[in-house]
C-alpha positions as a Markdown table, in Angstrom:
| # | Residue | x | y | z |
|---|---|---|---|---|
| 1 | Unk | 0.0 | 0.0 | 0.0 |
| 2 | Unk | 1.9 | 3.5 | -1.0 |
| 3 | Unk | 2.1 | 5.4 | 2.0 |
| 4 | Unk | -0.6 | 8.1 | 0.6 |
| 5 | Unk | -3.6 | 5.8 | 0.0 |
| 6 | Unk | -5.1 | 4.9 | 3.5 |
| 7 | Unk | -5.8 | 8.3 | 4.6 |
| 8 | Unk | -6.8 | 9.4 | 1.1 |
| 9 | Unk | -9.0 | 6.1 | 1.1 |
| 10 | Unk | -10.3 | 7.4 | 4.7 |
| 11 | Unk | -11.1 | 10.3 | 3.3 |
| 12 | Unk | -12.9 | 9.6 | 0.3 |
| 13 | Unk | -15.0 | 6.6 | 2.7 |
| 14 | Unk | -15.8 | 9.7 | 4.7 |
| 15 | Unk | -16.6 | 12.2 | 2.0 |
| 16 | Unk | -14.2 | 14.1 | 2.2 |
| 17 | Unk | -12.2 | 14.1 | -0.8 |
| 18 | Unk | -12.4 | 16.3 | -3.5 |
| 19 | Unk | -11.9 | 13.4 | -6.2 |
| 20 | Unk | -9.7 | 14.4 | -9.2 |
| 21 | Unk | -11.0 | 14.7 | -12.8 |
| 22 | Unk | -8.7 | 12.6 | -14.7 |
| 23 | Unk | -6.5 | 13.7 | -17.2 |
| 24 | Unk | -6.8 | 11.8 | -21.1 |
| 25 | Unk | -3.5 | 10.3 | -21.9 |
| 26 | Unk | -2.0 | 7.6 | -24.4 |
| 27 | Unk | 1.3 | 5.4 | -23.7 |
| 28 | Unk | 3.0 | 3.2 | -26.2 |
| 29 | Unk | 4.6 | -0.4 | -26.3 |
| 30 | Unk | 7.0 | 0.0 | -28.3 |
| 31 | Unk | 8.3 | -3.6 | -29.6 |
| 32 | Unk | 10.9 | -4.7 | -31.0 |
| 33 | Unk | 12.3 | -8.3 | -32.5 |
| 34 | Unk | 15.3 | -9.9 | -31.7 |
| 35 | Unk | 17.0 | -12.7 | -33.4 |
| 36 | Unk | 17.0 | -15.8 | -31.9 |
| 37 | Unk | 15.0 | -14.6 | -28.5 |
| 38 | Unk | 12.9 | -17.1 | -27.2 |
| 39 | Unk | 11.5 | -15.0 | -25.1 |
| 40 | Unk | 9.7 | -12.8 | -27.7 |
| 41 | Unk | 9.9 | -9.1 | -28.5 |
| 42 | Unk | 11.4 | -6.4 | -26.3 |
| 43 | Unk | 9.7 | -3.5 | -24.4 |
| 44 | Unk | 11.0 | 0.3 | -24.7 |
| 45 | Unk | 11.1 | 0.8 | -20.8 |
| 46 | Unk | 11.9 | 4.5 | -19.4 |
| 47 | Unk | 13.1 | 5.0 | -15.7 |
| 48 | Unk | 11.3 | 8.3 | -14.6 |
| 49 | Unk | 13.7 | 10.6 | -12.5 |
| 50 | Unk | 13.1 | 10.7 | -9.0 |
| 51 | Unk | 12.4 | 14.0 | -9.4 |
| 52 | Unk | 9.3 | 13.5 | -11.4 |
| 53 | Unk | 5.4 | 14.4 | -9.3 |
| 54 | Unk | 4.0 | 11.4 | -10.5 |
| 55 | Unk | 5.3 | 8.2 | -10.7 |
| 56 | Unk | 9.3 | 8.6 | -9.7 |
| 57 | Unk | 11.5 | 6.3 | -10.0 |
| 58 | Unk | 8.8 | 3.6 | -11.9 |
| 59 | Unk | 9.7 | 2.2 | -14.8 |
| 60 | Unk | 6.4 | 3.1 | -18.0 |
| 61 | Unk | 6.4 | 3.5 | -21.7 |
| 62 | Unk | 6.7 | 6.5 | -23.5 |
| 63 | Unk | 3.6 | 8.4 | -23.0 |
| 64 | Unk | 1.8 | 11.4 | -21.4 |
| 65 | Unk | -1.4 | 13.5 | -21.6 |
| 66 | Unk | -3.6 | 14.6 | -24.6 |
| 67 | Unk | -2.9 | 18.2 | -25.7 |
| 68 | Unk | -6.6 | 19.6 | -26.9 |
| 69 | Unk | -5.1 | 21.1 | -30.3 |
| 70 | Unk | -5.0 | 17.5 | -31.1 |
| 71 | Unk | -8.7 | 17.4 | -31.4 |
| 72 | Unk | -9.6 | 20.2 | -33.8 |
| 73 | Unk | -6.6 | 20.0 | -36.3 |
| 74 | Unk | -6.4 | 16.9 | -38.1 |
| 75 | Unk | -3.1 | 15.7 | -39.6 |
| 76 | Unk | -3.0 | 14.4 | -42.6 |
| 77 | Unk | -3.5 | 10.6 | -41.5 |
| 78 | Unk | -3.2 | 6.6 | -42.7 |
| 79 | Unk | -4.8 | 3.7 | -41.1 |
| 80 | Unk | -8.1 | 3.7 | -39.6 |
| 81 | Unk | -10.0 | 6.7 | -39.5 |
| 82 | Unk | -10.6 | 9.2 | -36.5 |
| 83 | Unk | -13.7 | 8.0 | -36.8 |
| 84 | Unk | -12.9 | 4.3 | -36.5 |
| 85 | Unk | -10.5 | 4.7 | -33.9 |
| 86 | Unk | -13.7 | 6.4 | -32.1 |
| 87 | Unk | -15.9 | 3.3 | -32.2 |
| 88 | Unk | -12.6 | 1.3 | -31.3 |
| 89 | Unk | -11.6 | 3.6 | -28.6 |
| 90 | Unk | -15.2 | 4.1 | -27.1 |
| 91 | Unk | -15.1 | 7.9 | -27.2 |
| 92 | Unk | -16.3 | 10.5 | -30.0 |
| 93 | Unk | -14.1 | 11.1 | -33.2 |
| 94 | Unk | -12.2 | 14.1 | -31.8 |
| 95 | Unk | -11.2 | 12.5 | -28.5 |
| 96 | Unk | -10.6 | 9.7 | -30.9 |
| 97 | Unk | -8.2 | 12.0 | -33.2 |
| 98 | Unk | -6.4 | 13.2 | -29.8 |
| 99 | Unk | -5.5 | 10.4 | -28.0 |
| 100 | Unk | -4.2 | 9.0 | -31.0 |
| 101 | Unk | -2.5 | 11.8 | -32.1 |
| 102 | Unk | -1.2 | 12.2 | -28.1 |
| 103 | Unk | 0.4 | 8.2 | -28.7 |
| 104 | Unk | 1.9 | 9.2 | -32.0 |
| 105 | Unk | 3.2 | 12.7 | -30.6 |
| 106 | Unk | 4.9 | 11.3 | -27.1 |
| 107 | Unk | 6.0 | 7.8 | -28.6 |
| 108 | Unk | 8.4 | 11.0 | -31.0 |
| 109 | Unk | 8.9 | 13.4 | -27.8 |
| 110 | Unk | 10.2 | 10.6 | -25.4 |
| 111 | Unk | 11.8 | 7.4 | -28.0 |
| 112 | Unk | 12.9 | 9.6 | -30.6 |
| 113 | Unk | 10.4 | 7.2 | -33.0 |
| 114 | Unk | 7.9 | 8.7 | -35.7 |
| 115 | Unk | 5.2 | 6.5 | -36.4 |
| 116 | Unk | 4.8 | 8.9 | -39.7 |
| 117 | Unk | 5.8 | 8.8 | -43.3 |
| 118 | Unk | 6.0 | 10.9 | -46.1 |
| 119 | Unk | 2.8 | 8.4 | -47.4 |
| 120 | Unk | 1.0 | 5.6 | -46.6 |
| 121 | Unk | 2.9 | 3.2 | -47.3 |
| 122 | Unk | 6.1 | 4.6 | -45.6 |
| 123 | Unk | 8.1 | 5.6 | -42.4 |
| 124 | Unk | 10.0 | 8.7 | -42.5 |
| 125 | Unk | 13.9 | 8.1 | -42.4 |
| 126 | Unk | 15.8 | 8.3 | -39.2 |
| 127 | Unk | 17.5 | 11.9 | -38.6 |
| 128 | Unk | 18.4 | 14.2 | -35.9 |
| 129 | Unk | 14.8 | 15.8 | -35.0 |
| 130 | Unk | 16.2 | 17.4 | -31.2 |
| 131 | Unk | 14.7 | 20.5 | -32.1 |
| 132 | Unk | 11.2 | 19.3 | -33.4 |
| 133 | Unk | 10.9 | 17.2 | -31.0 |
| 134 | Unk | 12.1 | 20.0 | -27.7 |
| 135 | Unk | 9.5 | 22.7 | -29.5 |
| 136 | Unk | 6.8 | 19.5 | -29.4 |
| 137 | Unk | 7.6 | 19.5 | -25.9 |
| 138 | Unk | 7.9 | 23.1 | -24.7 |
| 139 | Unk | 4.0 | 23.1 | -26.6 |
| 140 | Unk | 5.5 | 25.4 | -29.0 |
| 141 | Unk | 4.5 | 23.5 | -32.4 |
| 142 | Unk | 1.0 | 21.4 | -32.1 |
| 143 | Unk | 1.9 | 17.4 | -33.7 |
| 144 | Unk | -0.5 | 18.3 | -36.6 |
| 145 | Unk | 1.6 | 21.4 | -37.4 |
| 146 | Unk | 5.0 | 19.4 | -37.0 |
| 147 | Unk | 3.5 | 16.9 | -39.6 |
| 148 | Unk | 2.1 | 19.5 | -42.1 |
| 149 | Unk | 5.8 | 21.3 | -42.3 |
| 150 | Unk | 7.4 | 17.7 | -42.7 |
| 151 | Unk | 4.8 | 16.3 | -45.3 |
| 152 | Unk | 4.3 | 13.5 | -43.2 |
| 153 | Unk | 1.1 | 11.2 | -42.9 |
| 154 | Unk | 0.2 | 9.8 | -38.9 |
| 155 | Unk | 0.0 | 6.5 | -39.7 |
| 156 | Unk | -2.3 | 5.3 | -37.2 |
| 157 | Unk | -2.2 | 1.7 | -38.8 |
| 158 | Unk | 1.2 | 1.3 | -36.8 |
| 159 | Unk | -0.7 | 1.5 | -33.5 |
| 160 | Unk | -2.5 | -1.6 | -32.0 |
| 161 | Unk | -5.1 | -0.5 | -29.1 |
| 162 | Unk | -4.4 | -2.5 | -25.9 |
| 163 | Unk | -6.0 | -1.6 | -22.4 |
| 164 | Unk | -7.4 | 1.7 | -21.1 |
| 165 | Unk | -6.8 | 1.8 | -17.2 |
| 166 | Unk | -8.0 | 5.1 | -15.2 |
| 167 | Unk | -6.0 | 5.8 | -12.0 |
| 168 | Unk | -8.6 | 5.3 | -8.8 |
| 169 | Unk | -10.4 | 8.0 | -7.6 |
| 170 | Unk | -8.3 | 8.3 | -4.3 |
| 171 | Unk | -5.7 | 8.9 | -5.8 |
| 172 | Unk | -4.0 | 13.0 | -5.8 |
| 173 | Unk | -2.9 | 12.7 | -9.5 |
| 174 | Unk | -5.3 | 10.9 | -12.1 |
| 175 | Unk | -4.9 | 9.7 | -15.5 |
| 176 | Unk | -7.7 | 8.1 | -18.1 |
| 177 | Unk | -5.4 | 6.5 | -19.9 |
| 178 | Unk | -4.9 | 4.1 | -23.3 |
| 179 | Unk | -2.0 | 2.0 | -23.6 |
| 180 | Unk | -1.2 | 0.8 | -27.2 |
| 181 | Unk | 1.2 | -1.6 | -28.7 |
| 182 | Unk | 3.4 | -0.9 | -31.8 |
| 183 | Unk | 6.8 | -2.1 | -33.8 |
| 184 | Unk | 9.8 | -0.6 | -33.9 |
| 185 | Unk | 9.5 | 0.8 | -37.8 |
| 186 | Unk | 12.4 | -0.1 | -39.6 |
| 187 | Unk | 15.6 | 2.1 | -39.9 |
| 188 | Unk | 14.8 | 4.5 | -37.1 |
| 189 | Unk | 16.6 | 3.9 | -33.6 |
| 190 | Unk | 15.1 | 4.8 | -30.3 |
| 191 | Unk | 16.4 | 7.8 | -27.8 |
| 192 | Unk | 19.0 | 6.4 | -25.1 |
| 193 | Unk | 18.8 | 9.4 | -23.3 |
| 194 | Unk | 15.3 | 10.8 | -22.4 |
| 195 | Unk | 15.0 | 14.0 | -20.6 |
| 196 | Unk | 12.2 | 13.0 | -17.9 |
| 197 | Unk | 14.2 | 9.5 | -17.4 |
| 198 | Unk | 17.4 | 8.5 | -16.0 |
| 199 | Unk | 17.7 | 5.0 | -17.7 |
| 200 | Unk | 16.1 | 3.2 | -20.5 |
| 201 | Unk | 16.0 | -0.2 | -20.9 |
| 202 | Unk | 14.7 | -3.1 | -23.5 |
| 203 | Unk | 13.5 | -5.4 | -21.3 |
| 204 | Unk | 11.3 | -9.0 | -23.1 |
| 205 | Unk | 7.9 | -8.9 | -20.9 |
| 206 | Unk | 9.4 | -12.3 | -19.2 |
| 207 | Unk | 12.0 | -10.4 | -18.4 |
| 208 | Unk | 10.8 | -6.9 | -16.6 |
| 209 | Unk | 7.7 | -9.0 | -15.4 |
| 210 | Unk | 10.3 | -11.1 | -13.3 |
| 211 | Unk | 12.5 | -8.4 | -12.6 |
| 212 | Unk | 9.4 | -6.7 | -11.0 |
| 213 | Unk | 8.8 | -9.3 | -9.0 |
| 214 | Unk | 12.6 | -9.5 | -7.6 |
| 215 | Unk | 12.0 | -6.0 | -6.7 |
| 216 | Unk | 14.6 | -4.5 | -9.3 |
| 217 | Unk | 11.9 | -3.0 | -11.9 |
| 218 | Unk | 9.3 | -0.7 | -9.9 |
| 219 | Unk | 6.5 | -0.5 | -11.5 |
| 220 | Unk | 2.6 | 1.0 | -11.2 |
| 221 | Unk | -0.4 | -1.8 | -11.8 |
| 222 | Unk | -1.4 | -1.4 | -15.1 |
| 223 | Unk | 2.7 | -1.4 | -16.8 |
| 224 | Unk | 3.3 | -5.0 | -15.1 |
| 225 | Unk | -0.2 | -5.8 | -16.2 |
| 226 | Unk | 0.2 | -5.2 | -19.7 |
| 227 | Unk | 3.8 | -7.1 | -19.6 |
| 228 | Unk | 2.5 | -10.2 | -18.1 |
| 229 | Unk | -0.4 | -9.7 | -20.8 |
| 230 | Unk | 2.7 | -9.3 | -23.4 |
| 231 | Unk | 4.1 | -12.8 | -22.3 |
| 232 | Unk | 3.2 | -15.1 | -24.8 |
| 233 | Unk | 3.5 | -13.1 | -28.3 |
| 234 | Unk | 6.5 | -14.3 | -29.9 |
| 235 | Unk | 7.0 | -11.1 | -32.5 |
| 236 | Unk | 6.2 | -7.7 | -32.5 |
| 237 | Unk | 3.7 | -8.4 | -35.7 |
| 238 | Unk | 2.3 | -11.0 | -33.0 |
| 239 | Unk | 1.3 | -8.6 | -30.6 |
| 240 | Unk | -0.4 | -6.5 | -33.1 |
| 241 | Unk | -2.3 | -8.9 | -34.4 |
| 242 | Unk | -3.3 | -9.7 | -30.9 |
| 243 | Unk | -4.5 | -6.3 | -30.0 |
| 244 | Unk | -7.2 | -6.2 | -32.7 |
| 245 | Unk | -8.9 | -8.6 | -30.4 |
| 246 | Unk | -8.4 | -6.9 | -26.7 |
| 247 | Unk | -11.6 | -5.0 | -25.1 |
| 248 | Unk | -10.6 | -1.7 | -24.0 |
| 249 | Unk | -12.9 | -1.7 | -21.0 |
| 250 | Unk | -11.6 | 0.9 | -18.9 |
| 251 | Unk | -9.9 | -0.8 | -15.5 |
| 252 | Unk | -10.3 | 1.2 | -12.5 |
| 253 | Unk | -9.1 | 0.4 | -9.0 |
| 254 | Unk | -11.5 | 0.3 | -6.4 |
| 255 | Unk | -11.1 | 0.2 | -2.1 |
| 256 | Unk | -12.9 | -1.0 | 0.5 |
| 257 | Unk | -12.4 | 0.0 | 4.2 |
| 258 | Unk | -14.0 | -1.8 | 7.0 |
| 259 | Unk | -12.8 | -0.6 | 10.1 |
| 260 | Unk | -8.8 | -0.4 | 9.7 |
| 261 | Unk | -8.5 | -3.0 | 7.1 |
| 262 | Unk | -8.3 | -1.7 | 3.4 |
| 263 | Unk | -8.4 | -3.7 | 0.1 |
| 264 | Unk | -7.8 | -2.6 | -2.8 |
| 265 | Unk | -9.2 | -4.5 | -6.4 |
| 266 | Unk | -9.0 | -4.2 | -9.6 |
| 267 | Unk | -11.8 | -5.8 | -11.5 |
| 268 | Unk | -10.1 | -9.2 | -14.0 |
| 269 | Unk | -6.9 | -8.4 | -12.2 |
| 270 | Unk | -6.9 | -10.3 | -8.9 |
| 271 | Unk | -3.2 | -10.4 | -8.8 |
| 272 | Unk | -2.7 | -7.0 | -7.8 |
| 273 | Unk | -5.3 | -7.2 | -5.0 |
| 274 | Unk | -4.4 | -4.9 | -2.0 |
| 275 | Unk | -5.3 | -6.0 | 1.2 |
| 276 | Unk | -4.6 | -5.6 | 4.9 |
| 277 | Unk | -5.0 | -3.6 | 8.2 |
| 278 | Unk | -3.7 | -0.2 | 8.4 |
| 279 | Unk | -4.4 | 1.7 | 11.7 |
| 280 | Unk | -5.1 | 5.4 | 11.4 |
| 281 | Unk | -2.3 | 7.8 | 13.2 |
| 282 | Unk | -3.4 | 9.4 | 15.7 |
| 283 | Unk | -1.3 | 12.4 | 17.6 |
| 284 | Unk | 1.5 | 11.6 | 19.1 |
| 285 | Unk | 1.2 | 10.3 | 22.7 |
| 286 | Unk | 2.1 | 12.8 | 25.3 |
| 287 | Unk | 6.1 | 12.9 | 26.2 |
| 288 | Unk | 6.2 | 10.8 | 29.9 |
| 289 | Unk | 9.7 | 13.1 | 30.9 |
């Protein structure tokens, strides 16, 4: 149990809490192949600094939180439609166009890998984009305006659409967020040196899942979740291909407080079931000298 949740879970019992709106955001597996590996693909894994509000020190994907100009201008785009996407997604086209555009757009600010092309059918070269990719940052260039200068196509085909967990509502920071899975497109080469993480790592799922387990990869519910999920594709074209059959039922953890002991659920995911008795502090007892 982090040390924040049983009096923010008191709280909320009680009424209390003011509970967060949470914030739209998409994160990307990004998957690569490597010869001869039994164990299947690799994950692009960053270390956030400890510095970092939310999450420090865990190991996640590259990913972070819808930027609204996403939703009214549309890039020129391959694949599936906005619209599609919506349906696929379960929101409306333009929260569809955002989040997609918000995986595209951090998978390019934090890995250094464009899921674009100058068509279709194509992925756009690999070259030094530092400055594009700082000014993406900074929010001084929208992704549909980066594109537009480049003539380069989203290609949204790339993406395979794997979970959608929300952060529970106890929580100080939330996050509605859709994880999707995607190959590492030929010819490009992901960033070793990210600027909100310390370390990056290609890790196979067997490998970070057991290395979470040991205690050597810290990690939040739904990144070791969608590892152990990852564990039997064999390819990066496998997990694709898998995707197009997951439900993107949004996962939300829930708690339950009777008395001092609190547990914690998340609804298909009984592994990561919470539970125990945690005595509320009260002031400290009176000095005896």
């Amino acid at each position: 149990m982090p040390p924040g949740w049983p009096a923010r879970i008191r709280a909320l019992a009680a009424g209390e809490l003011t509970v967060p709106v949470p914030r739209q955001a998409a994160t990307v597996v990004l998957l690569r192949d490597t010869p001869g590996d039994g164990d299947g693909p690799q994950a692009y894994l960053l270390r956030r600094r400890s510095s970092m509000a939310f999450a420090a020190g865990m190991y996640a994907y590259p990913g972070g939180g819808v930027d609204p100009r996403d939703a009214e201008a549309a890039p020129d785009w391959a694949g599936p439609s906005p619209q599609e996407w919506a349906a696929r997604l379960g929101v409306d086209r333009a929260t569809a166009q955002a989040v997609v555009c918000a995986a595209v757009r951090e998978t390019f600010e934090e890995a250094g890998v464009l899921l674009a092309g100058p068509d279709a059918a194509t992925i756009a070269p690999d070259r030094d984009w530092s400055a594009e990719r700082a000014a993406l940052e900074a929010h001084e260039l929208s992704f549909a305006d980066f594109l537009r200068r480049h003539r380069l196509v989203l290609r949204s085909d790339l993406l395979g659409g794997w979970a959608r967990w929300v952060t529970p509502a106890f929580e100080e920071r939330r996050y509605d967020t859709w994880f999707f899975v995607a190959a590492m497109p030929p010819g490009q080469r992901a960033a070793r040196e990210v600027g909100e993480a310390d370390r990056v790592a290609w890790l196979t799922p067997a490998e970070a899942v057991r290395g979470h387990a040991e205690g050597r990869y810290g990690m939040l519910p739904p990144t070791v979740s969608v590892l152990r999920e990852l564990r039997p594709v064999r390819s990066a074209a496998q997990a694709l291909e898998a995707s197009r059959g997951r439900t993107l039922t949004p996962v939300l953890g829930e708690a339950e407080l009777t008395g001092d002991r609190m547990t914690v659920r998340w609804s298909g995911y009984e592994e990561l079931t919470i539970d125990g008795h945690f005595p509320e502090e009260g002031p400290p007892a009176d000095d005896p000298q």
